PDB file of N, CA and C in Angstrom:
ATOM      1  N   UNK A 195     -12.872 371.990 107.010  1.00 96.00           N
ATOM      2  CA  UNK A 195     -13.705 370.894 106.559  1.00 96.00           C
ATOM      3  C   UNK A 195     -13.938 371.061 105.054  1.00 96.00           C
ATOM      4  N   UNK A 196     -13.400 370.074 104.679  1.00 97.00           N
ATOM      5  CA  UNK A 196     -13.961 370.022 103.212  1.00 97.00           C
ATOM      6  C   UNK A 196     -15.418 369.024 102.711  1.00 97.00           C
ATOM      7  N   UNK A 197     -15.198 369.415 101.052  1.00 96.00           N
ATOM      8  CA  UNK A 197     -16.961 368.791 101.016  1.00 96.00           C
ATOM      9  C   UNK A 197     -17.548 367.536 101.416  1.00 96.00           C
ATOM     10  N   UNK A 198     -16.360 366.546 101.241  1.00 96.00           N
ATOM     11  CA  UNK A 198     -16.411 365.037 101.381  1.00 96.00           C
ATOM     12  C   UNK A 198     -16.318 365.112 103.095  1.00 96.00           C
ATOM     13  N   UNK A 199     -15.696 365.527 103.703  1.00 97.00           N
ATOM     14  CA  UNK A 199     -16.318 365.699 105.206  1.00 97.00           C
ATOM     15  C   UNK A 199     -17.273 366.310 105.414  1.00 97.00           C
ATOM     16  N   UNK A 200     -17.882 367.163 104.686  1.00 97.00           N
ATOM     17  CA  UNK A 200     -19.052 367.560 105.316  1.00 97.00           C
ATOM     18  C   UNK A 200     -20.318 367.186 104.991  1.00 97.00           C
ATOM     19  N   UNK A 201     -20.257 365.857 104.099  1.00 97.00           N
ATOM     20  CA  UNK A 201     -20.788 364.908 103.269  1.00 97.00           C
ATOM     21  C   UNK A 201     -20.872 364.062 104.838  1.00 97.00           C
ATOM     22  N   UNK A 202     -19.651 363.316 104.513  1.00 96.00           N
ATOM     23  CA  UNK A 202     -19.707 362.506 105.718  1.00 96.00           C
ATOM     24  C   UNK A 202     -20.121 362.885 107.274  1.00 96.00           C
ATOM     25  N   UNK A 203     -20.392 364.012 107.590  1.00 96.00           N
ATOM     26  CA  UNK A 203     -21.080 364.393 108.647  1.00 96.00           C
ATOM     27  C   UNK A 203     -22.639 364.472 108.989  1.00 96.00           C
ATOM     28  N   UNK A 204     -22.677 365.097 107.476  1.00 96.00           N
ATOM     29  CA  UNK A 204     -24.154 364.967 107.293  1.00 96.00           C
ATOM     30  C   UNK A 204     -24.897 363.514 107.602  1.00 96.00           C
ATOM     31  N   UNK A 205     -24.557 362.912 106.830  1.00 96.00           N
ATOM     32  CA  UNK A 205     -24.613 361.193 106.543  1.00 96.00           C
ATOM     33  C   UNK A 205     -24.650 361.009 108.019  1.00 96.00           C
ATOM     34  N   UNK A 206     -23.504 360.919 109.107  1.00 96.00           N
ATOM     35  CA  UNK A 206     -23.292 360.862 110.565  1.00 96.00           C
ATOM     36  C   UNK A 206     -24.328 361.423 111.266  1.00 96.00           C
ATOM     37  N   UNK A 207     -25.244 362.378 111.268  1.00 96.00           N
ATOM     38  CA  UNK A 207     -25.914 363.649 111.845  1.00 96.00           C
ATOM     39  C   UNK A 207     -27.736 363.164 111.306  1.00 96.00           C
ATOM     40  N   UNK A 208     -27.677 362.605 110.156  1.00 95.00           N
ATOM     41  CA  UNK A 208     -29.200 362.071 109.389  1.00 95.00           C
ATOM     42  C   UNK A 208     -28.879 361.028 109.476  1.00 95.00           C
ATOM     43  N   UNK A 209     -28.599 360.128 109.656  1.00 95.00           N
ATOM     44  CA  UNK A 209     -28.771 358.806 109.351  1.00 95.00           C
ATOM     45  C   UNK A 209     -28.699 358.193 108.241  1.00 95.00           C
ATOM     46  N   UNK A 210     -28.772 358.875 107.021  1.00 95.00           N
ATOM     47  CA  UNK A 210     -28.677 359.127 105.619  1.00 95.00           C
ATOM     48  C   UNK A 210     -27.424 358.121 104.845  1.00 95.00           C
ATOM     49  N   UNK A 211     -27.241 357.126 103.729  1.00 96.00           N
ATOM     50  CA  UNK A 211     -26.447 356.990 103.348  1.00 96.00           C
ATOM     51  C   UNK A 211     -25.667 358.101 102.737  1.00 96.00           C
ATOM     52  N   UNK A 212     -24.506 357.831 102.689  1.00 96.00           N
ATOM     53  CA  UNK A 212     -23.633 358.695 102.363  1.00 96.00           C
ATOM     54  C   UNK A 212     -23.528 358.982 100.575  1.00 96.00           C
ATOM     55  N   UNK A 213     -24.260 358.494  99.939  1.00 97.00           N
ATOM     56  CA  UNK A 213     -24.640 358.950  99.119  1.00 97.00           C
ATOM     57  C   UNK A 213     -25.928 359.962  98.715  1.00 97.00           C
ATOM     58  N   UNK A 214     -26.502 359.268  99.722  1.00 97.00           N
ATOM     59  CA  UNK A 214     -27.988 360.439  99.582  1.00 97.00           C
ATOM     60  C   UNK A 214     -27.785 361.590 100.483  1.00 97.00           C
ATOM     61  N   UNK A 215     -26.557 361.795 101.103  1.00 97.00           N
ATOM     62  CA  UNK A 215     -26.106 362.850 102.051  1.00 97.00           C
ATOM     63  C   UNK A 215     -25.629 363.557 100.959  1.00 97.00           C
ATOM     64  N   UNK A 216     -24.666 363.107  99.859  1.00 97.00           N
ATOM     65  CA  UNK A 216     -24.220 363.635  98.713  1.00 97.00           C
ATOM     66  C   UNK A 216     -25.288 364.209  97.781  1.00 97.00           C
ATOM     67  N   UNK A 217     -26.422 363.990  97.816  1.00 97.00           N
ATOM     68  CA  UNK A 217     -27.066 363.997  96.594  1.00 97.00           C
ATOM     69  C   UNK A 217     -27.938 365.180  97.612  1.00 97.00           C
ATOM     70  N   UNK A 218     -28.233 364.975  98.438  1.00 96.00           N
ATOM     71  CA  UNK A 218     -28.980 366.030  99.790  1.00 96.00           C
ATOM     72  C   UNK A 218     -27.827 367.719  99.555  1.00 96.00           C
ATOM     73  N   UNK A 219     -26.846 367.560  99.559  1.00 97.00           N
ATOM     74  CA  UNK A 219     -25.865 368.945  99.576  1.00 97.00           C
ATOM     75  C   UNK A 219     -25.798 369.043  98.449  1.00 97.00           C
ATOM     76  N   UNK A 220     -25.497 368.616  96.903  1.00 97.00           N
ATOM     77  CA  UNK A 220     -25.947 368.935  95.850  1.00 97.00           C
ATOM     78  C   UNK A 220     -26.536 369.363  95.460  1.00 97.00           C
ATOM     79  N   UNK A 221     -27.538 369.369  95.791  1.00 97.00           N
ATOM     80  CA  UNK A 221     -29.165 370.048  95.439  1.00 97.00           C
ATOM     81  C   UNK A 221     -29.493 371.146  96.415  1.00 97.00           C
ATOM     82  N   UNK A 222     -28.697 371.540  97.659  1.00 97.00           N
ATOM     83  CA  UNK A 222     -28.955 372.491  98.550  1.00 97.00           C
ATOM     84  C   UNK A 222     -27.973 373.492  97.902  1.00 97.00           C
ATOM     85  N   UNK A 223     -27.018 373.057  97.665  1.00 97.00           N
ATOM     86  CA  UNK A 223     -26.168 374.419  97.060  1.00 97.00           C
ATOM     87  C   UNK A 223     -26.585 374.962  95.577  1.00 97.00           C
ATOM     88  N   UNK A 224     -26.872 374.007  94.582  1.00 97.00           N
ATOM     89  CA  UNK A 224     -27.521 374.324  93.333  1.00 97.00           C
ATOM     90  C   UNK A 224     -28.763 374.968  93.467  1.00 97.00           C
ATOM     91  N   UNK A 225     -29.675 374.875  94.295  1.00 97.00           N
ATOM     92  CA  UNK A 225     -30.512 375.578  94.824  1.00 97.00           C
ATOM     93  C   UNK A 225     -29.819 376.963  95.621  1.00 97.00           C
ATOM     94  N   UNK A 226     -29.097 377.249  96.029  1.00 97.00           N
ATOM     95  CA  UNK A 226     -28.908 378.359  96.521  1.00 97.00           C
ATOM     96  C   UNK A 226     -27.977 378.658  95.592  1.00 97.00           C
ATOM     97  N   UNK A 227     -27.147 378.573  94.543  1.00 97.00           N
ATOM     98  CA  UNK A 227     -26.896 378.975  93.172  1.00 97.00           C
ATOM     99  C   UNK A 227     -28.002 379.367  92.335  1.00 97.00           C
ATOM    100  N   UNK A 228     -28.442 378.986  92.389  1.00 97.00           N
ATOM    101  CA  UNK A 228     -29.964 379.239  90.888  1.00 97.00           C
ATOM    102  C   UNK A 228     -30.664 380.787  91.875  1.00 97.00           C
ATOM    103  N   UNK A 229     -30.415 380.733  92.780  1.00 97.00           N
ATOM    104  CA  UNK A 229     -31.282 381.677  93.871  1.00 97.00           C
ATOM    105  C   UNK A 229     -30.663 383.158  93.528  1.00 97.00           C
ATOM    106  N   UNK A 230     -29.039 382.968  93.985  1.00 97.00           N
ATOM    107  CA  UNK A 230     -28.128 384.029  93.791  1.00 97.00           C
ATOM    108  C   UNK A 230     -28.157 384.364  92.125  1.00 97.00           C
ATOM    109  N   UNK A 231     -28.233 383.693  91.554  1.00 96.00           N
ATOM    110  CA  UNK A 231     -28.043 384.057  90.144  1.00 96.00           C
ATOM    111  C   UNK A 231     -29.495 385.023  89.967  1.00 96.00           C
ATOM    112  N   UNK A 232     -30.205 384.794  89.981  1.00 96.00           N
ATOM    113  CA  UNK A 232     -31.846 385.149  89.995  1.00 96.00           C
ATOM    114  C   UNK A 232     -31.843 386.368  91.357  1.00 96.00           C
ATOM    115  N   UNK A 233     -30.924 387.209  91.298  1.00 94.00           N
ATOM    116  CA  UNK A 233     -30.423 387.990  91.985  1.00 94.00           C
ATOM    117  C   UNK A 233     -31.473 388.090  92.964  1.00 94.00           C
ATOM    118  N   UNK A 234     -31.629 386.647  93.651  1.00 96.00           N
ATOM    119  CA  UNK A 234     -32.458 386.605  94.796  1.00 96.00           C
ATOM    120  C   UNK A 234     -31.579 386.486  96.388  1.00 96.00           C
ATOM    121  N   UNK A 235     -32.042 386.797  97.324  1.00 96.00           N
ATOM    122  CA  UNK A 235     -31.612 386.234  98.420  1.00 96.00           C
ATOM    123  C   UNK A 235     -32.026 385.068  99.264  1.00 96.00           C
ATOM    124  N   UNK A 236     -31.055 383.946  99.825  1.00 97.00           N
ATOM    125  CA  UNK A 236     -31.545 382.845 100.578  1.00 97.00           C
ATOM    126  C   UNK A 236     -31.288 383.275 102.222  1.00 97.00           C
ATOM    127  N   UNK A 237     -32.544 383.028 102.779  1.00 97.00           N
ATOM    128  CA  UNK A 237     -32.532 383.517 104.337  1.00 97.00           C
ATOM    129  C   UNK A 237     -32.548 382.173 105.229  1.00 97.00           C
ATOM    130  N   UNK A 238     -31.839 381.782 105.870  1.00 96.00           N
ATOM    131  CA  UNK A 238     -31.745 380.660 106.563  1.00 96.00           C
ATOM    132  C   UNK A 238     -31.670 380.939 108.198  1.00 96.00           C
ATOM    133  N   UNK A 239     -33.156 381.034 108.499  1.00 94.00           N
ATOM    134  CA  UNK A 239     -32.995 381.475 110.199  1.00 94.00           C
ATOM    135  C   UNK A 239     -31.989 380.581 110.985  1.00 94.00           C
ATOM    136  N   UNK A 240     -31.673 381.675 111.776  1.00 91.00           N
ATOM    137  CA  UNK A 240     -30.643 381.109 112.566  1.00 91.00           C
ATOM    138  C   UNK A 240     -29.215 381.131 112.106  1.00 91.00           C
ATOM    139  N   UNK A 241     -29.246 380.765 110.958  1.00 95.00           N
ATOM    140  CA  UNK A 241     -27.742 380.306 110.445  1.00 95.00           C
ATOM    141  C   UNK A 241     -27.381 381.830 109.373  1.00 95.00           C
ATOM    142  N   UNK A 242     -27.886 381.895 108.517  1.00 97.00           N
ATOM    143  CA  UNK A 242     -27.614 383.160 107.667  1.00 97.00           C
ATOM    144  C   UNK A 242     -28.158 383.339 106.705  1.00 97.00           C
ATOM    145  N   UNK A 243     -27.746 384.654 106.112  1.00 98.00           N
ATOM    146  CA  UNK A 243     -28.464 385.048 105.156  1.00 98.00           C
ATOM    147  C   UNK A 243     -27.435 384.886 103.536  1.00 98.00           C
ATOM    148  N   UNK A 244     -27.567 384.676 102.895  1.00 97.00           N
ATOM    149  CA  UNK A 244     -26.437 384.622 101.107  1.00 97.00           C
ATOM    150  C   UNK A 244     -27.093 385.478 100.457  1.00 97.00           C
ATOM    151  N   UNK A 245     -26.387 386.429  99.730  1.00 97.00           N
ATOM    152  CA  UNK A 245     -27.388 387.642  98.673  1.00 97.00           C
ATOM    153  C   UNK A 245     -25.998 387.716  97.798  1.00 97.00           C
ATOM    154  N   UNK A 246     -26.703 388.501  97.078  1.00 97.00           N
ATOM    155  CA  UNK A 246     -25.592 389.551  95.904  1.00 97.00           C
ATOM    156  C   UNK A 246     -25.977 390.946  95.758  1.00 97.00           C
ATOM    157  N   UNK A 247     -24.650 391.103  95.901  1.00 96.00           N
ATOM    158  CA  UNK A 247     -24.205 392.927  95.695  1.00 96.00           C
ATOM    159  C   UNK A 247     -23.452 393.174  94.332  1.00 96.00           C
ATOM    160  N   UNK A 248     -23.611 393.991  94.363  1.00 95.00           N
ATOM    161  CA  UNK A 248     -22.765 394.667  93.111  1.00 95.00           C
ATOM    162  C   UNK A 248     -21.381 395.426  93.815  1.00 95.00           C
ATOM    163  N   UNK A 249     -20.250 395.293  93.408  1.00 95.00           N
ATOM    164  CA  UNK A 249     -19.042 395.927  93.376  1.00 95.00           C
ATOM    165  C   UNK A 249     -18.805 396.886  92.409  1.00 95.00           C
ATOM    166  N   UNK A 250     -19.004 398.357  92.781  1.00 95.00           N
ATOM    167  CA  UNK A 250     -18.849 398.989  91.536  1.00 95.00           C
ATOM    168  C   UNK A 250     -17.763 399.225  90.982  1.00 95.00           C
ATOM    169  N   UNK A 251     -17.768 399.861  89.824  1.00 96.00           N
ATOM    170  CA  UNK A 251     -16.525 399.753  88.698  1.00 96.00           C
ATOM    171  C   UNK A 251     -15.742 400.626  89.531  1.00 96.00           C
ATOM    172  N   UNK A 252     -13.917 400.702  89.279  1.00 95.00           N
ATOM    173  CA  UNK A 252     -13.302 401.511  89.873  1.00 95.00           C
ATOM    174  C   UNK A 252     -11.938 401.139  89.106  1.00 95.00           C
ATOM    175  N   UNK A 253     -10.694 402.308  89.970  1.00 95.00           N
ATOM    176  CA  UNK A 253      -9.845 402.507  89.123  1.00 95.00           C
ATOM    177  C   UNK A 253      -8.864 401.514  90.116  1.00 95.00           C
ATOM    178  N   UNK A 254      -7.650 401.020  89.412  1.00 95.00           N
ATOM    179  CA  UNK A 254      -6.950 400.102  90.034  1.00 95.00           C
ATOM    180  C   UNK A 254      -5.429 400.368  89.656  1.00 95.00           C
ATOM    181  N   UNK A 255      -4.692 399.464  89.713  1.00 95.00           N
ATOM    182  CA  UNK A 255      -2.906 399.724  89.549  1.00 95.00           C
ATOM    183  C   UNK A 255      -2.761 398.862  89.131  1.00 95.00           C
ATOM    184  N   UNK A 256      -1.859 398.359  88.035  1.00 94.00           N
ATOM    185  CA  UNK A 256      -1.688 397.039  87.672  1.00 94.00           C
ATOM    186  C   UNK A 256      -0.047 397.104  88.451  1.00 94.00           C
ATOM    187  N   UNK A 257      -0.408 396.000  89.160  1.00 93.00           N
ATOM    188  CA  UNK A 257       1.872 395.617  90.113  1.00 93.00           C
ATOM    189  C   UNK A 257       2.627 395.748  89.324  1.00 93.00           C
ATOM    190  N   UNK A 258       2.301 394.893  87.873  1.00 93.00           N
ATOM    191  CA  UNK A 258       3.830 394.528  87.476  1.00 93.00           C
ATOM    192  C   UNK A 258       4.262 395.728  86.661  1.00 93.00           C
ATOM    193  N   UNK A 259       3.584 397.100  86.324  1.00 94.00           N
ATOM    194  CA  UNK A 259       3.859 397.910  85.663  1.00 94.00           C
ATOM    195  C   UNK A 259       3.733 399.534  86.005  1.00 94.00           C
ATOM    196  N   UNK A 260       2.457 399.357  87.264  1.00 92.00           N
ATOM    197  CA  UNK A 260       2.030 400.345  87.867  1.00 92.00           C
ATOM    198  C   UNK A 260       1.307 401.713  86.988  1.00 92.00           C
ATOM    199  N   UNK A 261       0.875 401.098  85.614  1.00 95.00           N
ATOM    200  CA  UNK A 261      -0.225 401.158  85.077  1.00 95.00           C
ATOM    201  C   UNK A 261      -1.582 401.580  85.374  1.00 95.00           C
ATOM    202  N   UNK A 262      -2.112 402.745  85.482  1.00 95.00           N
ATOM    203  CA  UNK A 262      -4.007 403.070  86.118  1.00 95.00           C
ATOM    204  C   UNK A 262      -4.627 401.838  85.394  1.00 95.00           C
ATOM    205  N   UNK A 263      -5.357 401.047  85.748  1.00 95.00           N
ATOM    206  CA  UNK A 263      -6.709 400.559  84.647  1.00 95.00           C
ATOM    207  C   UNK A 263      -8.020 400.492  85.199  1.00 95.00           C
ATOM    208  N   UNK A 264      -8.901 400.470  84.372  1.00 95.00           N
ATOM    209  CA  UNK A 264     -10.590 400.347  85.244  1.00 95.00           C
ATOM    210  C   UNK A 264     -10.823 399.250  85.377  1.00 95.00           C
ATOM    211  N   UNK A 265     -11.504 398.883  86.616  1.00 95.00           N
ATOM    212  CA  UNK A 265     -11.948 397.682  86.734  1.00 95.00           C
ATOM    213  C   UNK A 265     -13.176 397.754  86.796  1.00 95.00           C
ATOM    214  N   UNK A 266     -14.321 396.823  85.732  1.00 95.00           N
ATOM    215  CA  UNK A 266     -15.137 396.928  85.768  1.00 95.00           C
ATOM    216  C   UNK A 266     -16.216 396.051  86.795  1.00 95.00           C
ATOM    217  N   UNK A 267     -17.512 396.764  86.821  1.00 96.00           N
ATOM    218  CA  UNK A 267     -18.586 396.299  87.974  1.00 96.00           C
ATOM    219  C   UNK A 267     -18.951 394.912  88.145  1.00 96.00           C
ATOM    220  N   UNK A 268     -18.613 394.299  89.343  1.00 96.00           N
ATOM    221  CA  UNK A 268     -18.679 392.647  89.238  1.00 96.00           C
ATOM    222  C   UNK A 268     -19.543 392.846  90.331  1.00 96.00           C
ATOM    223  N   UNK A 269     -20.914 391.688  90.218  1.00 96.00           N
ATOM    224  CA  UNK A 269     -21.597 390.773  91.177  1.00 96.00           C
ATOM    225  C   UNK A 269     -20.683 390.144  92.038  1.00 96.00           C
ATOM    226  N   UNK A 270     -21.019 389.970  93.274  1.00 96.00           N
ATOM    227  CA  UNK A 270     -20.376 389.308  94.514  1.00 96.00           C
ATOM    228  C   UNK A 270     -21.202 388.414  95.308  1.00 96.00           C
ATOM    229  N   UNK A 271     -21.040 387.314  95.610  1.00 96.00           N
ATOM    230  CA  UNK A 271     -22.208 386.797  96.950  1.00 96.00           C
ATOM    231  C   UNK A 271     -21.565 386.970  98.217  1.00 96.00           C
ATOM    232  N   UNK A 272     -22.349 387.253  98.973  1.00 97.00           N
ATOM    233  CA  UNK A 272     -22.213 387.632 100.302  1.00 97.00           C
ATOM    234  C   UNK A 272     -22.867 386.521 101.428  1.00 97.00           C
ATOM    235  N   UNK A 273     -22.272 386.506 102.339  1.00 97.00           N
ATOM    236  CA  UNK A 273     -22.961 385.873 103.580  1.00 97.00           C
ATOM    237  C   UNK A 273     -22.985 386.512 104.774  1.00 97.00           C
ATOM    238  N   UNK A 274     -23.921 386.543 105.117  1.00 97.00           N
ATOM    239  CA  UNK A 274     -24.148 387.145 106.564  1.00 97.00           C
ATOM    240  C   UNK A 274     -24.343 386.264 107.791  1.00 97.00           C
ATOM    241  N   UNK A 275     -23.820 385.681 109.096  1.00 96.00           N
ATOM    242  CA  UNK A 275     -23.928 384.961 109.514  1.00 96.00           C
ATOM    243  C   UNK A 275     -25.273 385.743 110.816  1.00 96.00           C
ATOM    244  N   UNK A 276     -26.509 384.636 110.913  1.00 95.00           N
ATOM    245  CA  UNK A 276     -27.540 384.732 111.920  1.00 95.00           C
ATOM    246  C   UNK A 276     -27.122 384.650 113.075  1.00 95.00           C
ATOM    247  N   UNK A 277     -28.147 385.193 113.842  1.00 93.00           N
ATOM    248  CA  UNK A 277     -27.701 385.424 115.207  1.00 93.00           C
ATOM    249  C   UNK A 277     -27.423 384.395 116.169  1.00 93.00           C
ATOM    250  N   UNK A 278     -28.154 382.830 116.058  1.00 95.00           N
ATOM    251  CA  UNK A 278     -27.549 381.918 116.501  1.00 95.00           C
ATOM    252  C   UNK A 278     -26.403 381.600 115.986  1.00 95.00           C
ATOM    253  N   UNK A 279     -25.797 381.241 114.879  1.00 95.00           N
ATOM    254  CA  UNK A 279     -24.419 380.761 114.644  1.00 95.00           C
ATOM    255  C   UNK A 279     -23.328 382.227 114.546  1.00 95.00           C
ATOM    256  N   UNK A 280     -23.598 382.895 114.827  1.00 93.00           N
ATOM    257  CA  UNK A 280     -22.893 384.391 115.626  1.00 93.00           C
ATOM    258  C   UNK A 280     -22.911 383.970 117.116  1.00 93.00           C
ATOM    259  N   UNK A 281     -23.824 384.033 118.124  1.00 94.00           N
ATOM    260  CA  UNK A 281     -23.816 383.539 119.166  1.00 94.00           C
ATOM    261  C   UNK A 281     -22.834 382.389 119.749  1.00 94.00           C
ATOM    262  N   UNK A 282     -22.946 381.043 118.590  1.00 94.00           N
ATOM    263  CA  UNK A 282     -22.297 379.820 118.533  1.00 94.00           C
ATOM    264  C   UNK A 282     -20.811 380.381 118.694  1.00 94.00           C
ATOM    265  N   UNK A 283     -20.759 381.112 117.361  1.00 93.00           N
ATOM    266  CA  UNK A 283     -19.001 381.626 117.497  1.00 93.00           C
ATOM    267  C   UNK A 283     -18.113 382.502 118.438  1.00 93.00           C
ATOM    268  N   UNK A 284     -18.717 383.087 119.690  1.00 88.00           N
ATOM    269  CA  UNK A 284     -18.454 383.510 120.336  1.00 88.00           C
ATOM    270  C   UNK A 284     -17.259 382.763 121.912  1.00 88.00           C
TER     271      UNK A 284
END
């Protein structure tokens, strides 16, 4: 499913024009962007949890030369799926 389907589902599911279904997931993900950045976590009972970790720095291979290089420490977001939509996927 992509975004414009899951636009249009929403819209299907609320009753919502399909623009204010658009403008409804816009603002739910920019909100859970501004969250992760603000190295906060969003907890969504039932469904899951989104955070950030740190990946620490480490040593790597470059393919085309087989080269050592360091790779340095990158932020990651994570999702954890809740115990109902774990359940669901079963």
């Amino acid at each position: 499913m992509n975004k414009t389907e899951l636009i249009d589902k929403i819209a299907e599911k609320s009753g919502l024009k399909k623009a204010d279904s658009k403008k409804a997931l816009e603002a739910a993900l920019e909100a859970i962007k501004e969250a992760l950045v603000a190295d906060d976590k969003v907890a969504l009972i039932g469904f899951g949890t989104f955070s950030v970790t740190a990946r620490p720095a480490h040593e790597g291979v470059n393919p085309s030369n087989g080269q050592k290089i360091m790779i340095a420490e990158k932020k990651i977001a994570k999702f954890k799926a809740g115990a109902e939509l774990a359940d669901a996927l079963k």
